[in-house]
Amino acid sequence: LQLIIRNLFALNVRVKEQIFIWNNGKALKIFMKKVGKLKMTTKEVEEIKEAVEGEEVSKKTKVKVEKEPELIDLPGIGPAVAAKLENAGVFDMMSLAVMSPAALSDAAGVSSAVARKAIQAARTMLDLGFSDGIAFAKKRANVHYITTGSENLNNLLGGKGIESRSITEAFGAFGSGKTQLSLTLAVNVQLPLERGGAGGKAVFIDTEGTFRPERVKQIAEGVGANPEKVLKNILVARAFNSDHQMLLLEKISEMVKAGEPIKILIIDSLTAHFRAEYAGRGQLADRQQKLNRYMHELMRLAETHNLAVYVTNQVMANPAQMFGDPTTAIGGNIVGHASTYRLYLRRAKQGSRVAKLIDSPNLPDGEAIYYVTSHGLRDKA
Ligand code: GTP
Ligand code: MG
């Protein structure tokens, strides 16, 4: 039975591709009438996944997906063009809305007039441009927060932990707790709203091989959750170099579109590959440019999918600084300016850790004391 289902699934996908290739919309309609609907709903996809993998998809994280406007809702964009765009990595309205007509006409193979019209329509649909303060506040109303496990640290971040639609960066020396906070957040995002979570899944991009399933299980036990199920709701990918790290971001829109209720994107570490690959002084400009592009892409993802983004960053000794802590974050201002919240983490007395908030747009700079415990981050050891 499993084999049959798997083949049917593959066949469906293949037929769909073929149809996209040789039709301009008409054939698809005929096919849909004859065979029924082509596009599977999230529920169907999940059922198939369950059947094929023989696993129960966690009921808790089954969040209703709101219907977003799709590319084919735009004038001049049929299924064939949409398929071409998807191949070019343009999955959602927002990505299209921010393209230039020339880039769109290149990627989609349509005339620049059609491209211009589609972009205009996408911008209107998404309500891009200026909005008054009240409307802006409304747009931010669906922001959610994820608890760090430490009340002190939550309070430093405004009360409820790290915020969606923004990037939180933690930088600090080795052992300061950056990875431990990553793992804690990957677990806590799965908690229901009333317990400081977002009832969703985590995507974990691991560049240093520091993701530890056993550690995740311990932290899950700490919040009274089922360790195996928690682990299943963390989608981990190992990034082998900076290009790969970039590529993985493209997958996220794809997954969200497929109905994965992703609520946090974690990158541990953001800068390690960039730092290693662009080591020389002469390569600094290239590295910064690439990092800049990466940060922008992160922000775009955070905004379009209402994700919380948490990235870790290393520090380097800064010999030019004579007083205070002589460490600076890698990536400097590029990363710093793109991050909405910057935390500087360091070890302190008796195994405690101190987090310092730097340059926040709406919160006072301050410090919080926390501990890394076997159950993740806490106020007390
Ligand atoms: P780098 O990635 O090396 O730059 O460091 P990091 O900031 O990511 O450090 P990380 O978050 O991995 O912190 C490691 C520290 O967390 C260890 O030195 C321990 O002090 C602490 N830690 C890790 N696991 C446990 C645990 O199971 N129990 C307790 N109590 N502490 C732990
Ligand atoms: Mg680490």
Coordinates of C-alpha atoms and ligand atoms in Angstrom, one line a residue:
L1 CA 0.0 0.0 0.0
Q2 CA 2.8 2.4 0.9
L3 CA 4.4 1.8 -2.4
I4 CA 1.2 2.5 -4.3
I5 CA 0.6 5.7 -2.4
R6 CA 4.2 6.8 -3.0
N7 CA 3.9 6.2 -6.7
L8 CA 0.6 7.9 -7.0
F9 CA 2.1 10.9 -5.2
A10 CA 5.1 11.0 -7.6
L11 CA 2.8 10.6 -10.6
N12 CA 0.6 13.4 -9.5
V13 CA 3.7 15.7 -9.2
R14 CA 5.0 14.6 -12.6
V15 CA 1.7 15.1 -14.3
K16 CA 1.4 18.5 -12.8
E17 CA 4.8 19.5 -14.1
Q18 CA 4.0 18.3 -17.6
I19 CA 0.8 20.2 -17.6
F20 CA 2.6 23.3 -16.5
I21 CA 5.1 22.9 -19.3
W22 CA 2.7 22.4 -22.3
N23 CA -0.3 24.5 -21.4
N24 CA -1.1 28.1 -21.0
G25 CA -3.9 27.6 -18.5
K26 CA -6.5 26.0 -20.7
A27 CA -5.2 22.5 -20.5
L28 CA -4.9 22.7 -16.8
K29 CA -8.6 23.7 -16.5
I30 CA -9.7 20.8 -18.7
F31 CA -7.5 18.4 -16.7
M32 CA -8.9 19.7 -13.4
K33 CA -12.4 19.2 -14.6
K34 CA -11.7 15.7 -15.7
V35 CA -9.5 14.4 -12.9
G36 CA -10.7 16.7 -10.2
K37 CA -8.5 19.1 -8.3
L38 CA -4.8 19.0 -9.0
K39 CA -3.6 20.9 -6.1
M40 CA -3.6 19.0 -2.8
T41 CA -4.7 20.6 0.3
T42 CA -2.4 20.8 3.3
K43 CA -4.5 18.2 5.0
E44 CA -4.1 15.8 2.1
V45 CA -0.3 16.3 2.0
E46 CA -0.2 15.6 5.7
E47 CA -2.3 12.5 5.4
I48 CA 0.0 11.2 2.7
K49 CA 3.0 12.0 4.7
E50 CA 1.5 10.1 7.6
A51 CA 0.8 7.1 5.4
V52 CA 4.1 7.0 3.7
E53 CA 6.2 7.7 6.7
G54 CA 4.0 5.7 9.1
E55 CA 4.2 8.6 11.6
E56 CA 1.6 10.6 13.2
V57 CA 1.9 14.3 12.3
S58 CA 1.7 16.1 15.6
K59 CA -1.8 17.4 16.2
K60 CA -0.6 20.2 18.4
T61 CA 1.2 22.0 15.7
K62 CA -1.5 21.6 13.0
V63 CA -2.1 25.3 12.7
K64 CA -4.7 26.5 10.2
V65 CA -3.0 28.0 7.3
E66 CA -4.5 31.2 6.1
K67 CA -5.0 31.5 2.3
E68 CA -2.4 33.8 1.0
P69 CA -2.9 35.3 -2.5
E70 CA -0.9 33.3 -5.0
L71 CA 1.1 34.2 -8.0
I72 CA -1.5 32.9 -10.4
D73 CA -4.0 35.5 -9.0
L74 CA -2.0 38.2 -10.8
P75 CA -2.8 39.5 -14.2
G76 CA -0.7 37.9 -17.0
I77 CA 0.6 35.2 -14.7
G78 CA -0.8 31.8 -15.6
P79 CA 0.3 28.4 -14.2
A80 CA 3.0 28.0 -16.7
V81 CA 4.6 31.4 -15.9
A82 CA 4.1 30.7 -12.2
A83 CA 6.0 27.4 -12.5
K84 CA 8.8 29.2 -14.3
L85 CA 8.9 31.7 -11.5
E86 CA 9.0 29.0 -8.8
N87 CA 11.9 27.5 -10.6
A88 CA 13.6 30.8 -10.4
G89 CA 13.0 30.9 -6.6
V90 CA 10.0 33.3 -6.6
F91 CA 7.4 31.6 -4.6
D92 CA 5.3 34.3 -3.1
M93 CA 3.7 37.7 -3.8
M94 CA 6.2 39.6 -1.8
S95 CA 9.2 38.3 -3.7
L96 CA 7.5 39.3 -6.9
A97 CA 6.3 42.6 -5.7
V98 CA 9.8 43.8 -4.9
M99 CA 11.3 42.7 -8.2
S100 CA 12.1 45.1 -11.0
P101 CA 10.1 44.7 -14.3
A102 CA 13.3 43.8 -16.1
A103 CA 14.2 41.0 -13.6
L104 CA 10.6 39.7 -13.7
S105 CA 10.4 39.6 -17.5
D106 CA 13.7 37.8 -17.6
A107 CA 12.8 35.2 -15.0
A108 CA 9.3 34.6 -16.3
G109 CA 9.8 35.1 -20.0
V110 CA 7.0 37.7 -20.3
S111 CA 7.1 41.1 -21.9
S112 CA 8.1 44.0 -19.8
A113 CA 4.6 45.5 -20.0
V114 CA 3.1 42.3 -18.6
A115 CA 5.8 42.3 -15.9
R116 CA 5.1 45.9 -14.9
K117 CA 1.4 45.2 -14.6
A118 CA 1.9 42.1 -12.5
I119 CA 4.3 43.9 -10.2
Q120 CA 1.8 46.8 -9.8
A121 CA -1.0 44.4 -9.0
A122 CA 1.1 42.5 -6.5
R123 CA 2.1 45.7 -4.7
T124 CA -1.6 46.8 -4.5
M125 CA -2.6 43.4 -3.2
L126 CA 0.0 43.4 -0.6
D127 CA -0.7 47.0 0.4
L128 CA 2.9 48.0 0.0
G129 CA 3.9 51.6 0.5
F130 CA 3.1 54.1 3.2
S131 CA 0.5 53.4 5.9
D132 CA -0.6 55.6 8.7
G133 CA 0.5 54.8 12.3
I134 CA -2.7 53.0 13.2
A135 CA -2.7 50.8 10.1
F136 CA 1.0 50.1 10.8
A137 CA 0.2 49.1 14.4
K138 CA -2.5 46.8 13.1
K139 CA -0.1 45.1 10.8
R140 CA 2.2 44.4 13.8
A141 CA -0.7 43.1 15.8
N142 CA 0.0 39.5 14.8
V143 CA 3.5 39.6 16.1
H144 CA 4.3 36.7 18.4
Y145 CA 6.9 36.1 21.0
I146 CA 8.9 33.0 22.1
T147 CA 10.1 32.7 25.6
T148 CA 13.8 32.2 26.2
G149 CA 13.2 30.2 29.3
S150 CA 14.6 32.9 31.5
E151 CA 12.2 35.6 32.8
N152 CA 15.2 38.0 33.2
L153 CA 16.2 37.6 29.6
N154 CA 12.5 37.9 28.5
N155 CA 12.2 41.1 30.4
L156 CA 15.3 42.5 28.8
L157 CA 13.7 41.8 25.4
G158 CA 10.5 43.6 26.4
G159 CA 8.8 41.0 28.5
K160 CA 7.9 38.0 26.4
G161 CA 11.1 36.8 24.7
I162 CA 12.1 37.1 21.1
E163 CA 9.8 38.7 18.6
S164 CA 8.5 37.6 15.2
R165 CA 9.0 39.9 12.2
S166 CA 12.4 40.7 13.5
I167 CA 15.9 39.4 13.8
T168 CA 17.5 38.8 17.2
E169 CA 21.2 38.4 17.1
A170 CA 23.3 36.9 20.0
F171 CA 27.0 37.4 19.9
G172 CA 29.6 36.4 22.4
A173 CA 32.6 34.3 23.1
F174 CA 32.6 30.5 23.0
G175 CA 30.6 28.9 25.9
S176 CA 28.6 32.1 26.4
G177 CA 25.3 30.3 25.7
K178 CA 24.5 31.2 22.1
T179 CA 23.8 27.6 21.0
Q180 CA 22.0 26.7 24.3
L181 CA 19.6 29.6 23.6
S182 CA 19.1 28.3 20.0
L183 CA 18.1 24.9 21.3
T184 CA 15.9 26.3 24.0
L185 CA 14.0 28.5 21.5
A186 CA 13.6 25.5 19.1
V187 CA 11.8 23.7 21.9
N188 CA 9.9 26.6 23.3
V189 CA 8.4 27.7 20.0
Q190 CA 6.3 24.6 20.1
L191 CA 4.7 25.5 23.4
P192 CA 1.1 26.9 23.1
L193 CA 0.7 30.7 23.2
E194 CA -0.3 30.8 26.9
R195 CA 3.0 29.1 27.8
G196 CA 5.2 31.5 25.9
G197 CA 5.4 29.7 22.6
A198 CA 3.9 30.0 19.2
G199 CA 2.5 26.5 18.7
G200 CA 4.7 26.1 15.7
K201 CA 7.8 24.4 14.3
A202 CA 11.4 25.5 14.2
V203 CA 13.8 25.5 11.3
F204 CA 17.4 25.1 12.5
I205 CA 20.2 25.9 10.1
D206 CA 23.3 24.4 11.6
T207 CA 26.7 25.5 10.2
E208 CA 29.0 24.2 12.9
G209 CA 27.5 20.8 13.6
T210 CA 26.4 21.9 17.1
F211 CA 22.8 20.6 16.9
R212 CA 22.5 18.0 19.6
P213 CA 19.3 15.9 19.6
E214 CA 20.0 14.5 23.1
R215 CA 20.3 18.1 24.4
V216 CA 17.0 19.0 22.7
K217 CA 15.3 16.1 24.5
Q218 CA 16.6 17.2 27.9
I219 CA 15.3 20.7 27.3
A220 CA 12.0 19.3 26.1
E221 CA 11.7 17.3 29.3
G222 CA 12.3 20.5 31.2
V223 CA 9.1 22.0 29.9
G224 CA 7.2 18.7 30.4
A225 CA 6.9 17.9 26.6
N226 CA 7.3 14.7 24.7
P227 CA 11.0 14.7 23.7
E228 CA 10.5 12.6 20.5
K229 CA 7.7 14.7 19.3
V230 CA 9.5 17.9 20.0
L231 CA 12.5 16.7 18.1
K232 CA 10.3 15.9 15.1
N233 CA 9.0 19.4 15.0
I234 CA 12.5 20.8 14.5
L235 CA 13.6 20.8 10.8
V236 CA 17.3 20.7 10.9
A237 CA 19.6 21.3 7.9
R238 CA 23.4 21.3 8.0
A239 CA 24.9 24.1 5.8
F240 CA 28.2 23.1 4.4
N241 CA 29.3 26.5 3.1
S242 CA 28.0 30.0 2.8
D243 CA 26.4 29.4 -0.6
H244 CA 24.6 26.4 0.8
Q245 CA 23.6 28.4 3.8
M246 CA 22.1 31.0 1.3
L247 CA 20.4 28.3 -0.7
L248 CA 18.7 26.8 2.3
L249 CA 16.8 30.1 2.9
E250 CA 15.0 29.5 -0.4
K251 CA 13.6 26.3 0.9
I252 CA 11.9 28.1 3.7
S253 CA 9.2 29.8 1.6
E254 CA 8.7 26.5 -0.1
M255 CA 8.1 24.7 3.2
V256 CA 5.8 27.5 4.5
K257 CA 3.8 27.3 1.3
A258 CA 3.5 23.5 1.7
G259 CA 1.8 24.2 5.0
E260 CA 4.6 23.7 7.5
P261 CA 3.7 25.9 10.5
I262 CA 7.2 27.3 10.9
K263 CA 7.4 30.1 13.5
I264 CA 11.1 30.4 14.1
L265 CA 14.2 30.3 12.0
I266 CA 17.4 29.7 13.8
I267 CA 20.9 30.1 12.3
D268 CA 23.8 28.8 14.4
S269 CA 26.1 30.3 13.4
L270 CA 25.3 33.1 11.0
T271 CA 28.9 34.1 10.3
A272 CA 31.2 31.1 10.8
H273 CA 31.3 30.1 7.1
F274 CA 31.5 33.7 5.9
R275 CA 34.4 34.3 8.2
A276 CA 36.3 31.2 7.1
E277 CA 35.7 31.6 3.4
Y278 CA 36.6 35.3 3.2
A279 CA 39.5 35.3 5.5
G280 CA 41.9 37.8 3.8
R281 CA 41.7 41.5 4.3
G282 CA 41.2 42.0 0.6
Q283 CA 38.1 39.9 0.7
L284 CA 36.4 41.9 3.3
A285 CA 34.2 43.9 0.9
D286 CA 33.0 40.8 -0.8
R287 CA 32.2 39.1 2.5
Q288 CA 30.3 42.1 3.7
Q289 CA 28.3 42.4 0.5
K290 CA 27.3 38.8 0.7
L291 CA 26.4 39.0 4.4
N292 CA 24.4 42.1 3.6
R293 CA 22.4 40.2 1.0
Y294 CA 21.9 37.4 3.5
M295 CA 20.6 39.7 6.2
H296 CA 18.1 41.3 3.8
E297 CA 16.8 37.9 2.8
L298 CA 16.4 37.0 6.5
M299 CA 14.4 40.1 7.1
R300 CA 12.3 39.5 4.1
L301 CA 11.5 36.0 5.3
A302 CA 10.7 37.3 8.8
E303 CA 8.3 39.9 7.4
T304 CA 6.5 37.7 4.8
H305 CA 6.0 34.7 7.0
N306 CA 5.7 36.4 10.4
L307 CA 8.8 34.4 11.6
A308 CA 11.0 35.0 14.5
V309 CA 14.6 34.9 13.4
Y310 CA 17.4 34.1 15.8
V311 CA 21.0 34.1 14.7
T312 CA 24.2 33.6 16.6
N313 CA 27.4 35.4 15.9
Q314 CA 31.0 35.0 17.0
V315 CA 33.3 37.7 18.3
M316 CA 36.8 38.6 17.5
A317 CA 39.4 40.3 19.6
N318 CA 39.6 44.0 18.7
P319 CA 43.1 45.1 19.6
A320 CA 42.2 48.8 18.9
Q321 CA 39.9 48.8 21.9
M322 CA 41.9 49.8 25.0
F323 CA 39.1 49.9 27.6
G324 CA 36.2 47.7 28.5
D325 CA 35.5 44.4 26.7
P326 CA 37.9 44.2 23.7
T327 CA 35.6 42.1 21.6
T328 CA 33.5 42.9 18.5
A329 CA 31.0 40.9 16.6
I330 CA 31.9 39.5 13.2
G331 CA 30.2 41.2 10.3
G332 CA 30.3 44.5 12.1
N333 CA 27.7 47.1 11.2
I334 CA 26.3 45.0 8.3
V335 CA 25.0 42.4 10.7
G336 CA 24.4 44.9 13.6
H337 CA 22.2 47.3 11.6
A338 CA 20.2 44.5 10.1
S339 CA 19.4 42.9 13.4
T340 CA 16.5 44.3 15.3
Y341 CA 17.7 43.2 18.7
R342 CA 21.3 42.5 19.5
L343 CA 22.3 40.6 22.6
Y344 CA 25.9 40.4 23.8
L345 CA 26.3 37.3 25.9
R346 CA 29.1 36.6 28.3
R347 CA 30.1 34.3 31.2
A348 CA 30.0 35.9 34.6
K349 CA 30.6 34.9 38.2
Q350 CA 29.6 31.4 39.6
G351 CA 28.5 30.0 36.3
S352 CA 26.0 32.7 35.6
R353 CA 25.7 34.4 32.2
V354 CA 25.0 38.0 31.4
A355 CA 23.1 39.3 28.4
K356 CA 23.4 42.9 27.4
L357 CA 20.9 44.5 25.0
I358 CA 22.5 46.8 22.5
D359 CA 20.9 49.5 20.4
S360 CA 17.3 48.4 20.4
P361 CA 14.7 50.5 18.4
N362 CA 12.2 50.5 21.3
L363 CA 13.8 49.2 24.5
P364 CA 16.3 50.6 26.9
D365 CA 19.7 49.1 26.9
G366 CA 20.2 46.9 29.9
E367 CA 21.5 43.7 31.3
A368 CA 20.0 40.4 32.5
I369 CA 21.5 37.5 34.4
Y370 CA 20.6 33.9 33.5
Y371 CA 22.0 30.4 33.8
V372 CA 22.4 27.6 31.4
T373 CA 20.9 24.5 33.1
S374 CA 20.3 21.0 31.9
H375 CA 16.7 22.1 31.1
G376 CA 17.9 25.1 29.0
L377 CA 18.0 28.7 30.0
R378 CA 16.7 29.7 33.4
D379 CA 16.9 32.5 35.9
K380 CA 18.5 30.3 38.5
A381 CA 21.2 27.6 38.4
Ligands
GTP1 P1 30.5 28.7 20.6 O1 29.5 28.1 19.7 O2 31.6 27.8 20.9 O3 30.9 30.0 20.2 O4 29.8 28.9 22.0 P2 28.2 29.0 22.4 O5 28.0 30.4 22.9 O6 27.4 28.5 21.4 O7 28.2 28.1 23.7 P3 27.0 27.1 24.1 O8 25.7 27.7 24.0 O9 27.3 25.9 23.4 O10 27.3 27.0 25.7 C1 28.1 25.9 26.2 C2 28.0 25.9 27.6 O11 26.7 25.7 28.0 C3 28.9 24.9 28.3 O12 30.1 25.4 28.5 C4 28.1 24.7 29.6 O13 28.5 25.6 30.5 C5 26.7 24.9 29.2 N1 25.9 23.7 29.0 C6 25.8 23.0 27.9 N2 25.1 21.9 28.1 C7 24.7 21.9 29.4 C8 24.0 21.0 30.2 O14 23.5 20.0 29.8 N3 23.8 21.4 31.5 C9 24.3 22.5 32.0 N4 24.1 22.8 33.3 N5 25.1 23.4 31.3 C10 25.3 23.1 30.0
MG2 MG 27.7 27.5 19.6

